């Protein structure tokens, strides 16, 4: 198996205990996470050779973030050290009809102030088979978008497969800016990952008869979305997660994979959510794992969705499950019975 490199920002996550609101909490629990870092941890937990690339300060908080990645076997040797701060995000978990809330405090973070000279992509990509980033990273600033473009160009020059999770974040940039920047990056992407809203938010490609605010997701409508994305940008694969939100605690969860002109839908899961942050990242990691291990298209989408389904039951950003656990659920064992 070749090596996987992911590139992005790892942040300090501060969250009240349980379902306390920010204004109620007297303490905040501290953990670490971030889109591409979450993917690297998942892949490492699956036994893959995964490296995470970013820029972090030399002080103890930066080191604590690196130590968290090392704990799961992620290669941190290519992380650049420098800058003044680690980005922070505050998470308030939603319940029932009250949605979860995220507040960012990441302006001026080490990676947001990074420069092209901080990363030697020719060295980073030695022996690498797959490169992954998300739309969150170029949203951090024009300088970081340029670094993403340089990474994509270097990866393609070396024949490395490139995947991108569109991951639109309205708190980081506008739809117009996202569409402009991401369109330039998509030229180098082989595998596009999106949720049920991303294609509309970033590229204006909408699914018919879908209203995500009411939980009405028309699975058939996403065939057209996937095909239009592939036709526009030449993607080899397009994977779209399909979340039907019943409430903050209960969702329907499925996905679709479009490849070689064919559509493959996963089974649907009714999930009761413990922590939904990182759900999309665990899907992306599952997709990458299955693709790199030569799974069929149907098995690939089933593995990715099952992996993400399990992540929703785990506290924190990181998906801490094994390949065997994912395969068991993908194979139909979702009873939740005690394993003795």
Tab-separated table of C-alpha atoms in Angstrom:
chain	number	residue	atom	x	y	z
A	1	UNK	CA	0.000	0.000	0.000
A	2	UNK	CA	1.254	3.451	-0.877
A	3	UNK	CA	1.355	6.346	1.539
A	4	UNK	CA	-1.435	8.905	1.996
A	5	UNK	CA	-0.734	12.579	2.717
A	6	UNK	CA	-3.407	14.947	3.990
A	7	UNK	CA	-2.957	18.717	4.262
A	8	UNK	CA	-4.886	21.186	6.385
A	9	UNK	CA	-5.375	22.653	9.846
A	10	UNK	CA	-5.620	20.815	13.149
A	11	UNK	CA	-7.385	22.839	15.824
A	12	UNK	CA	-7.908	22.815	19.547
A	13	UNK	CA	-11.539	21.899	20.214
A	14	UNK	CA	-13.130	23.359	23.343
A	15	UNK	CA	-16.574	22.082	24.264
A	16	UNK	CA	-18.901	22.088	27.285
A	17	UNK	CA	-19.636	18.742	28.874
A	18	UNK	CA	-22.579	16.815	27.444
A	19	UNK	CA	-25.344	19.058	26.174
A	20	UNK	CA	-24.547	22.165	28.233
A	21	UNK	CA	-24.824	25.435	26.346
A	22	UNK	CA	-21.877	27.818	26.144
A	23	UNK	CA	-23.572	30.250	28.550
A	24	UNK	CA	-24.133	27.469	31.105
A	25	UNK	CA	-20.713	25.879	31.089
A	26	UNK	CA	-18.160	26.481	33.833
A	27	UNK	CA	-15.575	24.199	32.206
A	28	UNK	CA	-14.645	23.258	28.635
A	29	UNK	CA	-13.113	19.940	27.604
A	30	UNK	CA	-10.090	20.165	25.321
A	31	UNK	CA	-9.444	17.803	22.401
A	32	UNK	CA	-7.950	18.192	18.907
A	33	UNK	CA	-9.363	17.762	15.424
A	34	UNK	CA	-9.725	19.161	11.932
A	35	UNK	CA	-10.907	17.849	8.577
A	36	UNK	CA	-7.737	16.474	7.044
A	37	UNK	CA	-6.215	15.480	10.399
A	38	UNK	CA	-9.342	13.436	11.115
A	39	UNK	CA	-8.912	11.629	7.788
A	40	UNK	CA	-5.278	10.828	8.551
A	41	UNK	CA	-6.171	9.377	11.959
A	42	UNK	CA	-8.932	7.196	10.505
A	43	UNK	CA	-6.612	5.818	7.833
A	44	UNK	CA	-3.867	5.166	10.362
A	45	UNK	CA	-6.364	3.295	12.539
A	46	UNK	CA	-7.110	1.134	9.481
A	47	UNK	CA	-3.437	0.205	9.258
A	48	UNK	CA	-2.607	2.578	6.410
A	49	UNK	CA	0.561	4.674	6.155
A	50	UNK	CA	-0.871	8.163	6.641
A	51	UNK	CA	0.905	11.489	7.100
A	52	UNK	CA	-0.554	14.861	8.042
A	53	UNK	CA	1.019	18.096	6.812
A	54	UNK	CA	0.378	21.484	8.388
A	55	UNK	CA	2.141	24.313	10.205
A	56	UNK	CA	2.052	24.504	14.001
A	57	UNK	CA	3.762	26.718	16.583
A	58	UNK	CA	6.836	25.475	18.412
A	59	UNK	CA	5.219	26.021	21.814
A	60	UNK	CA	3.560	23.374	24.003
A	61	UNK	CA	0.056	23.692	22.535
A	62	UNK	CA	1.421	23.065	19.062
A	63	UNK	CA	3.343	20.098	20.435
A	64	UNK	CA	0.219	18.756	22.147
A	65	UNK	CA	-1.562	18.715	18.788
A	66	UNK	CA	1.313	16.775	17.253
A	67	UNK	CA	1.356	14.356	20.188
A	68	UNK	CA	-2.346	13.639	19.633
A	69	UNK	CA	-1.659	12.682	16.023
A	70	UNK	CA	1.325	10.539	17.005
A	71	UNK	CA	-0.854	8.707	19.494
A	72	UNK	CA	-2.712	7.189	16.547
A	73	UNK	CA	0.361	6.439	14.458
A	74	UNK	CA	0.054	9.365	12.049
A	75	UNK	CA	3.348	10.468	10.498
A	76	UNK	CA	3.994	14.045	11.690
A	77	UNK	CA	7.559	14.330	10.415
A	78	UNK	CA	6.632	16.764	7.629
A	79	UNK	CA	4.780	19.255	9.835
A	80	UNK	CA	6.398	22.690	9.667
A	81	UNK	CA	6.955	24.444	12.996
A	82	UNK	CA	6.451	28.161	13.343
A	83	UNK	CA	3.839	30.856	13.841
A	84	UNK	CA	2.209	32.017	17.053
A	85	UNK	CA	-1.032	30.152	17.622
A	86	UNK	CA	-3.086	27.033	17.124
A	87	UNK	CA	-6.568	27.613	15.719
A	88	UNK	CA	-9.443	27.025	18.138
A	89	UNK	CA	-13.043	26.088	17.661
A	90	UNK	CA	-15.771	26.004	20.270
A	91	UNK	CA	-18.505	23.366	19.936
A	92	UNK	CA	-21.907	23.368	21.578
A	93	UNK	CA	-23.739	20.102	20.952
A	94	UNK	CA	-27.311	20.344	19.788
A	95	UNK	CA	-30.165	18.202	21.027
A	96	UNK	CA	-33.573	17.421	19.589
A	97	UNK	CA	-34.688	20.521	17.652
A	98	UNK	CA	-31.784	22.688	18.923
A	99	UNK	CA	-28.901	22.544	16.425
A	100	UNK	CA	-25.227	22.241	17.282
A	101	UNK	CA	-23.213	25.437	17.108
A	102	UNK	CA	-19.579	26.053	16.156
A	103	UNK	CA	-17.686	29.277	16.891
A	104	UNK	CA	-14.265	29.676	15.248
A	105	UNK	CA	-11.286	31.430	16.780
A	106	UNK	CA	-8.704	30.587	14.140
A	107	UNK	CA	-7.706	33.915	12.584
A	108	UNK	CA	-3.957	34.329	12.555
A	109	UNK	CA	-3.237	30.653	13.199
A	110	UNK	CA	0.117	29.233	12.099
A	111	UNK	CA	-1.304	27.533	9.010
A	112	UNK	CA	-3.388	30.584	8.063
A	113	UNK	CA	-0.159	32.615	7.932
A	114	UNK	CA	1.870	29.915	6.171
A	115	UNK	CA	3.947	30.653	3.087
A	116	UNK	CA	4.784	28.541	0.052
A	117	UNK	CA	8.385	28.217	1.260
A	118	UNK	CA	7.137	26.333	4.341
A	119	UNK	CA	6.415	23.197	2.283
A	120	UNK	CA	8.689	21.213	-0.014
A	121	UNK	CA	6.084	19.213	-1.917
A	122	UNK	CA	8.607	17.237	-3.921
A	123	UNK	CA	10.029	15.891	-0.672
A	124	UNK	CA	6.638	15.508	1.004
A	125	UNK	CA	5.292	13.461	-1.924
A	126	UNK	CA	8.157	10.954	-2.081
A	127	UNK	CA	6.617	7.449	-2.122
A	128	UNK	CA	3.075	8.856	-1.852
A	129	UNK	CA	0.103	7.319	-3.665
A	130	UNK	CA	-2.791	9.533	-2.511
A	131	UNK	CA	-3.161	13.217	-1.538
A	132	UNK	CA	-6.235	14.580	0.253
A	133	UNK	CA	-7.383	18.070	1.193
A	134	UNK	CA	-10.700	19.792	1.845
A	135	UNK	CA	-12.354	23.061	0.908
A	136	UNK	CA	-11.773	24.285	4.451
A	137	UNK	CA	-8.042	24.725	3.891
A	138	UNK	CA	-8.045	27.138	0.905
A	139	UNK	CA	-10.761	29.102	2.734
A	140	UNK	CA	-8.186	30.118	5.357
A	141	UNK	CA	-6.696	32.745	3.046
A	142	UNK	CA	-5.409	33.445	-0.445
A	143	UNK	CA	-1.935	32.356	0.640
A	144	UNK	CA	-3.198	28.970	1.792
A	145	UNK	CA	-5.262	28.552	-1.377
A	146	UNK	CA	-2.049	29.132	-3.345
A	147	UNK	CA	-0.240	26.505	-1.253
A	148	UNK	CA	-3.095	24.044	-1.965
A	149	UNK	CA	-2.737	24.746	-5.687
A	150	UNK	CA	1.013	24.147	-5.529
A	151	UNK	CA	0.437	20.877	-3.681
A	152	UNK	CA	-2.134	19.718	-6.243
A	153	UNK	CA	0.152	20.541	-9.166
A	154	UNK	CA	3.054	18.687	-7.541
A	155	UNK	CA	0.854	15.691	-6.808
A	156	UNK	CA	-0.431	15.464	-10.377
A	157	UNK	CA	3.090	15.783	-11.792
A	158	UNK	CA	3.995	12.675	-9.797
A	159	UNK	CA	0.896	10.685	-10.806
A	160	UNK	CA	-0.579	10.822	-7.296
A	161	UNK	CA	-4.353	10.419	-6.915
A	162	UNK	CA	-5.882	13.616	-5.510
A	163	UNK	CA	-9.119	13.738	-3.531
A	164	UNK	CA	-10.979	16.758	-2.207
A	165	UNK	CA	-13.930	17.068	0.143
A	166	UNK	CA	-15.665	20.308	-0.887
A	167	UNK	CA	-16.614	21.039	2.749
A	168	UNK	CA	-18.085	24.517	2.261
A	169	UNK	CA	-17.966	26.625	5.455
A	170	UNK	CA	-20.030	29.813	5.283
A	171	UNK	CA	-18.241	31.216	8.340
A	172	UNK	CA	-14.932	31.191	6.433
A	173	UNK	CA	-15.802	32.582	2.985
A	174	UNK	CA	-18.609	33.479	0.606
A	175	UNK	CA	-20.158	31.167	-1.939
A	176	UNK	CA	-18.793	33.346	-4.717
A	177	UNK	CA	-15.214	33.202	-3.430
A	178	UNK	CA	-15.488	29.492	-2.746
A	179	UNK	CA	-16.729	28.792	-6.258
A	180	UNK	CA	-13.949	30.824	-7.841
A	181	UNK	CA	-11.095	29.306	-5.813
A	182	UNK	CA	-12.353	25.731	-5.747
A	183	UNK	CA	-12.967	25.682	-9.499
A	184	UNK	CA	-9.264	26.366	-10.031
A	185	UNK	CA	-8.292	23.498	-7.733
A	186	UNK	CA	-10.748	20.986	-9.187
A	187	UNK	CA	-8.682	20.713	-12.365
A	188	UNK	CA	-6.242	18.536	-10.411
A	189	UNK	CA	-8.772	16.450	-8.455
A	190	UNK	CA	-9.591	12.826	-9.304
A	191	UNK	CA	-12.061	12.036	-6.517
A	192	UNK	CA	-14.599	14.632	-5.376
A	193	UNK	CA	-16.404	14.206	-2.072
A	194	UNK	CA	-19.370	16.349	-1.092
A	195	UNK	CA	-22.377	16.443	1.173
A	196	UNK	CA	-25.926	17.094	0.069
A	197	UNK	CA	-25.414	20.888	0.123
A	198	UNK	CA	-21.820	21.425	-1.042
A	199	UNK	CA	-22.351	21.210	-4.804
A	200	UNK	CA	-25.101	23.813	-4.574
A	201	UNK	CA	-23.201	26.121	-2.210
A	202	UNK	CA	-19.903	26.039	-4.101
A	203	UNK	CA	-20.844	25.464	-7.741
A	204	UNK	CA	-24.571	26.193	-7.921
A	205	UNK	CA	-25.418	22.608	-8.910
A	206	UNK	CA	-28.653	21.705	-7.130
A	207	UNK	CA	-30.600	18.482	-6.645
A	208	UNK	CA	-34.272	18.520	-7.580
A	209	UNK	CA	-36.970	17.992	-4.954
A	210	UNK	CA	-34.618	18.330	-1.981
A	211	UNK	CA	-34.959	20.509	1.116
A	212	UNK	CA	-32.259	19.723	3.665
A	213	UNK	CA	-33.862	21.927	6.336
A	214	UNK	CA	-36.905	19.644	6.416
A	215	UNK	CA	-34.874	16.461	6.105
A	216	UNK	CA	-36.254	15.786	2.614
A	217	UNK	CA	-33.367	14.428	0.518
A	218	UNK	CA	-34.243	13.078	-2.919
A	219	UNK	CA	-31.570	10.477	-3.573
A	220	UNK	CA	-32.377	10.251	-7.275
A	221	UNK	CA	-31.796	13.982	-7.671
A	222	UNK	CA	-28.144	13.546	-6.739
A	223	UNK	CA	-27.467	11.405	-9.796
A	224	UNK	CA	-27.730	14.554	-11.860
A	225	UNK	CA	-25.559	16.499	-9.388
A	226	UNK	CA	-22.784	13.896	-9.513
A	227	UNK	CA	-22.886	13.654	-13.297
A	228	UNK	CA	-22.737	17.437	-13.719
A	229	UNK	CA	-19.769	17.664	-11.343
A	230	UNK	CA	-17.932	14.919	-13.214
A	231	UNK	CA	-18.724	16.405	-16.613
A	232	UNK	CA	-17.610	19.880	-15.575
A	233	UNK	CA	-14.345	18.953	-13.899
A	234	UNK	CA	-13.451	15.514	-15.244
A	235	UNK	CA	-13.589	13.710	-11.903
A	236	UNK	CA	-13.051	9.946	-12.001
A	237	UNK	CA	-15.296	9.489	-8.974
A	238	UNK	CA	-17.887	11.624	-7.202
A	239	UNK	CA	-19.148	10.601	-3.760
A	240	UNK	CA	-22.018	12.452	-2.100
A	241	UNK	CA	-23.234	11.858	1.449
A	242	UNK	CA	-27.003	12.074	1.877
A	243	UNK	CA	-28.046	13.207	5.348
A	244	UNK	CA	-31.734	13.438	6.175
A	245	UNK	CA	-31.893	15.434	9.411
A	246	UNK	CA	-34.845	14.403	11.541
A	247	UNK	CA	-33.420	16.284	14.519
A	248	UNK	CA	-30.019	17.130	16.012
A	249	UNK	CA	-29.959	13.647	17.542
A	250	UNK	CA	-31.472	11.488	14.815
A	251	UNK	CA	-30.542	11.393	11.136
A	252	UNK	CA	-30.988	9.167	8.141
A	253	UNK	CA	-27.545	8.506	6.671
A	254	UNK	CA	-26.601	7.160	3.241
A	255	UNK	CA	-24.408	8.049	0.275
A	256	UNK	CA	-23.964	7.684	-3.467
A	257	UNK	CA	-20.899	6.979	-5.590
A	258	UNK	CA	-20.724	7.903	-9.277
A	259	UNK	CA	-17.948	6.276	-11.289
A	260	UNK	CA	-17.522	5.110	-14.884
A	261	UNK	CA	-20.994	6.403	-15.752
A	262	UNK	CA	-22.705	4.267	-13.094
A	263	UNK	CA	-24.417	5.133	-9.809
A	264	UNK	CA	-24.076	3.141	-6.601
A	265	UNK	CA	-26.190	3.832	-3.513
A	266	UNK	CA	-25.441	2.555	-0.030
A	267	UNK	CA	-27.978	1.174	2.380
A	268	UNK	CA	-29.627	3.741	4.638
A	269	UNK	CA	-28.878	3.950	8.361
A	270	UNK	CA	-31.088	5.552	10.986
A	271	UNK	CA	-28.433	6.894	13.361
A	272	UNK	CA	-28.764	8.235	16.886
A	273	UNK	CA	-25.970	10.770	17.187
A	274	UNK	CA	-23.446	11.014	19.996
A	275	UNK	CA	-21.162	13.475	18.143
A	276	UNK	CA	-21.580	14.366	14.466
A	277	UNK	CA	-18.410	16.447	14.080
A	278	UNK	CA	-16.009	14.520	11.868
A	279	UNK	CA	-18.783	12.468	10.276
A	280	UNK	CA	-17.907	13.642	6.783
A	281	UNK	CA	-14.188	13.161	7.391
A	282	UNK	CA	-14.744	9.559	8.474
A	283	UNK	CA	-16.716	9.009	5.267
A	284	UNK	CA	-13.860	10.408	3.192
A	285	UNK	CA	-11.329	8.234	4.981
A	286	UNK	CA	-13.477	5.154	4.455
A	287	UNK	CA	-13.788	5.964	0.768
A	288	UNK	CA	-10.017	6.402	0.395
A	289	UNK	CA	-9.325	3.158	2.268
A	290	UNK	CA	-11.729	1.162	0.110
A	291	UNK	CA	-10.449	2.670	-3.133
A	292	UNK	CA	-6.821	1.980	-2.231
A	293	UNK	CA	-7.653	-1.589	-1.284
A	294	UNK	CA	-9.318	-2.363	-4.605
A	295	UNK	CA	-12.892	-2.720	-3.373
A	296	UNK	CA	-15.746	-2.774	-5.867
A	297	UNK	CA	-17.753	0.418	-6.279
A	298	UNK	CA	-20.651	-0.970	-4.221
A	299	UNK	CA	-18.371	-2.234	-1.464
A	300	UNK	CA	-16.533	1.101	-1.462
A	301	UNK	CA	-19.637	3.171	-0.793
A	302	UNK	CA	-20.913	0.666	1.776
A	303	UNK	CA	-17.617	0.742	3.673
A	304	UNK	CA	-17.439	4.555	3.641
A	305	UNK	CA	-21.002	4.987	4.901
A	306	UNK	CA	-20.641	2.315	7.585
A	307	UNK	CA	-17.413	3.934	8.810
A	308	UNK	CA	-19.141	7.284	9.065
A	309	UNK	CA	-22.192	5.766	10.718
A	310	UNK	CA	-19.939	4.434	13.487
A	311	UNK	CA	-18.175	7.792	13.877
A	312	UNK	CA	-21.466	9.411	14.820
A	313	UNK	CA	-21.446	7.230	17.959
A	314	UNK	CA	-18.015	8.406	19.158
A	315	UNK	CA	-17.137	11.525	21.175
A	316	UNK	CA	-14.616	13.885	19.599
A	317	UNK	CA	-13.530	14.566	16.029
A	318	UNK	CA	-11.671	11.303	15.516
A	319	UNK	CA	-13.134	8.047	14.229
A	320	UNK	CA	-11.686	5.405	16.508
A	321	UNK	CA	-12.860	2.188	14.873
A	322	UNK	CA	-11.203	-0.765	13.167
A	323	UNK	CA	-11.616	-2.178	9.681
A	324	UNK	CA	-13.299	-5.260	11.132
A	325	UNK	CA	-15.881	-3.154	12.966
A	326	UNK	CA	-16.692	-1.240	9.795
A	327	UNK	CA	-16.932	-4.396	7.701
A	328	UNK	CA	-19.239	-6.018	10.237
A	329	UNK	CA	-21.661	-3.093	10.078
A	330	UNK	CA	-21.395	-2.820	6.283
A	331	UNK	CA	-22.194	-6.531	6.122
A	332	UNK	CA	-25.478	-6.016	7.916
A	333	UNK	CA	-24.731	-6.446	11.627
A	334	UNK	CA	-26.086	-3.223	13.063
A	335	UNK	CA	-27.922	-4.694	16.022
A	336	UNK	CA	-25.675	-3.096	18.628
A	337	UNK	CA	-25.739	-6.269	20.691
A	338	UNK	CA	-23.058	-6.697	23.315
A	339	UNK	CA	-19.967	-8.416	21.944
A	340	UNK	CA	-18.670	-11.048	24.413
